[in-house]
């Protein structure tokens, strides 16, 4: 098991960057380079290797925050439009499914309890009783 703070941080950053493709890979490589350089400088100043790595990670920033900023920076208009279209299509499909289920339910209840339950028809067919004072 590797106890390196830098490796643990890079694993966490990798997980947060899932789905970002080439931009995520480049960011991960760049982050590793910065972290290792910062740790080497701190070791040269007299710190131990583990402490130098811990300091480098602490100074670099939270992996979740770094990944969120990278995602925002690399989100294109096409990405936003694709998500909006997909969401709209899904919402429309669910709406149409709900209408179909409601129609089937109305039909089933109408057959079980009679059409007056669904349509509000009176048993005798005389609608004038509905409007009497």
Tab-separated table of C-alpha atoms in Angstrom:
chain	number	residue	atom	x	y	z
A	1	UNK	CA	0.000	0.000	0.000
A	2	UNK	CA	1.338	3.418	-0.963
A	3	UNK	CA	1.062	6.012	1.800
A	4	UNK	CA	2.160	8.907	-0.383
A	5	UNK	CA	-0.067	11.963	0.200
A	6	UNK	CA	0.523	13.053	-3.386
A	7	UNK	CA	-0.545	9.674	-4.781
A	8	UNK	CA	-3.640	9.655	-2.568
A	9	UNK	CA	-4.510	13.189	-3.712
A	10	UNK	CA	-4.007	12.280	-7.372
A	11	UNK	CA	-6.264	9.234	-6.949
A	12	UNK	CA	-8.945	11.480	-5.463
A	13	UNK	CA	-8.515	14.044	-8.250
A	14	UNK	CA	-8.691	11.273	-10.847
A	15	UNK	CA	-12.011	10.105	-9.403
A	16	UNK	CA	-13.401	13.666	-9.450
A	17	UNK	CA	-12.289	14.209	-13.053
A	18	UNK	CA	-14.051	11.089	-14.383
A	19	UNK	CA	-15.759	11.859	-17.667
A	20	UNK	CA	-13.665	14.898	-18.555
A	21	UNK	CA	-11.625	13.104	-21.211
A	22	UNK	CA	-8.407	14.612	-22.509
A	23	UNK	CA	-8.788	17.801	-20.458
A	24	UNK	CA	-8.955	15.700	-17.294
A	25	UNK	CA	-5.902	13.660	-18.264
A	26	UNK	CA	-3.902	16.825	-18.976
A	27	UNK	CA	-5.006	18.375	-15.694
A	28	UNK	CA	-4.001	15.247	-13.783
A	29	UNK	CA	-0.533	15.194	-15.354
A	30	UNK	CA	-0.085	18.915	-14.695
A	31	UNK	CA	-1.271	18.559	-11.090
A	32	UNK	CA	1.188	15.728	-10.501
A	33	UNK	CA	4.040	17.801	-11.898
A	34	UNK	CA	3.194	20.789	-9.703
A	35	UNK	CA	2.771	18.661	-6.576
A	36	UNK	CA	6.019	16.746	-7.054
A	37	UNK	CA	7.965	19.961	-7.797
A	38	UNK	CA	6.527	21.663	-4.729
A	39	UNK	CA	7.421	18.652	-2.571
A	40	UNK	CA	10.987	18.586	-3.956
A	41	UNK	CA	11.428	22.300	-3.164
A	42	UNK	CA	10.166	21.747	0.368
A	43	UNK	CA	12.532	18.791	0.854
A	44	UNK	CA	15.386	21.005	-0.385
A	45	UNK	CA	14.404	23.506	2.307
A	46	UNK	CA	14.879	20.806	4.957
A	47	UNK	CA	11.502	19.085	5.406
A	48	UNK	CA	11.092	15.320	5.366
A	49	UNK	CA	9.626	13.733	2.221
A	50	UNK	CA	6.258	12.810	3.782
A	51	UNK	CA	5.840	16.233	5.373
A	52	UNK	CA	6.842	17.914	2.107
A	53	UNK	CA	4.162	15.950	0.234
A	54	UNK	CA	1.529	16.792	2.861
A	55	UNK	CA	2.391	20.496	2.570
A	56	UNK	CA	2.313	20.385	-1.227
A	57	UNK	CA	-1.136	18.783	-1.201
A	58	UNK	CA	-2.461	21.244	1.388
A	59	UNK	CA	-1.225	24.215	-0.633
A	60	UNK	CA	-2.584	22.875	-3.919
A	61	UNK	CA	-6.211	22.914	-2.836
A	62	UNK	CA	-9.190	20.620	-2.476
A	63	UNK	CA	-9.486	17.996	-5.237
A	64	UNK	CA	-13.252	18.438	-5.486
A	65	UNK	CA	-12.873	22.194	-5.956
A	66	UNK	CA	-10.100	21.795	-8.543
A	67	UNK	CA	-12.183	19.274	-10.533
A	68	UNK	CA	-15.285	21.497	-10.386
A	69	UNK	CA	-13.337	24.473	-11.725
A	70	UNK	CA	-11.889	22.366	-14.529
A	71	UNK	CA	-15.357	21.112	-15.490
A	72	UNK	CA	-16.703	24.679	-15.603
A	73	UNK	CA	-13.759	25.865	-17.673
A	74	UNK	CA	-14.182	23.077	-20.226
A	75	UNK	CA	-17.978	23.050	-20.535
A	76	UNK	CA	-18.950	24.152	-24.039
A	77	UNK	CA	-22.212	25.482	-25.406
A	78	UNK	CA	-22.655	22.173	-27.217
A	79	UNK	CA	-22.410	20.327	-23.877
A	80	UNK	CA	-25.080	22.555	-22.350
A	81	UNK	CA	-27.357	22.187	-25.385
A	82	UNK	CA	-26.896	18.417	-25.411
A	83	UNK	CA	-27.868	18.199	-21.730
A	84	UNK	CA	-30.869	20.490	-22.256
A	85	UNK	CA	-32.063	18.484	-25.267
A	86	UNK	CA	-31.624	15.188	-23.449
A	87	UNK	CA	-33.426	16.504	-20.380
A	88	UNK	CA	-36.265	17.919	-22.465
A	89	UNK	CA	-36.634	14.703	-24.408
A	90	UNK	CA	-36.685	12.656	-21.220
A	91	UNK	CA	-39.219	14.986	-19.595
A	92	UNK	CA	-41.438	14.797	-22.691
A	93	UNK	CA	-41.251	11.009	-22.747
A	94	UNK	CA	-42.181	10.783	-19.079
A	95	UNK	CA	-45.076	13.208	-19.674
A	96	UNK	CA	-46.409	11.163	-22.581
A	97	UNK	CA	-46.067	7.988	-20.546
A	98	UNK	CA	-48.028	9.611	-17.696
A	99	UNK	CA	-50.797	10.598	-20.125
A	100	UNK	CA	-50.966	7.039	-21.455
A	101	UNK	CA	-51.074	5.517	-17.973
A	102	UNK	CA	-53.797	7.982	-16.960
A	103	UNK	CA	-55.850	6.991	-20.027
A	104	UNK	CA	-55.483	3.308	-19.226
A	105	UNK	CA	-56.449	3.934	-15.611
A	106	UNK	CA	-59.505	5.966	-16.667
A	107	UNK	CA	-60.571	3.208	-19.035
A	108	UNK	CA	-60.166	0.516	-16.376
A	109	UNK	CA	-62.083	2.499	-13.761
A	110	UNK	CA	-64.777	3.357	-16.295
A	111	UNK	CA	-65.257	-0.313	-17.104
A	112	UNK	CA	-65.293	-1.319	-13.435
A	113	UNK	CA	-67.542	1.416	-12.044
A	114	UNK	CA	-69.285	2.737	-15.134
A	115	UNK	CA	-68.594	5.722	-17.385
A	116	UNK	CA	-70.324	8.170	-15.033
A	117	UNK	CA	-67.369	7.814	-12.608
A	118	UNK	CA	-64.906	9.175	-15.146
A	119	UNK	CA	-67.044	11.511	-17.250
A	120	UNK	CA	-69.210	12.854	-14.450
A	121	UNK	CA	-72.361	11.782	-16.296
A	122	UNK	CA	-75.494	11.327	-14.208
A	123	UNK	CA	-77.014	7.887	-14.060
A	124	UNK	CA	-80.152	8.943	-15.960
A	125	UNK	CA	-78.322	11.009	-18.534
A	126	UNK	CA	-80.109	14.212	-17.431
A	127	UNK	CA	-77.456	16.876	-16.995
A	128	UNK	CA	-79.957	19.569	-16.000
A	129	UNK	CA	-79.962	18.376	-12.370
A	130	UNK	CA	-76.327	19.435	-12.088
A	131	UNK	CA	-77.206	23.089	-12.596
A	132	UNK	CA	-80.335	23.448	-10.390
A	133	UNK	CA	-80.228	25.747	-7.466
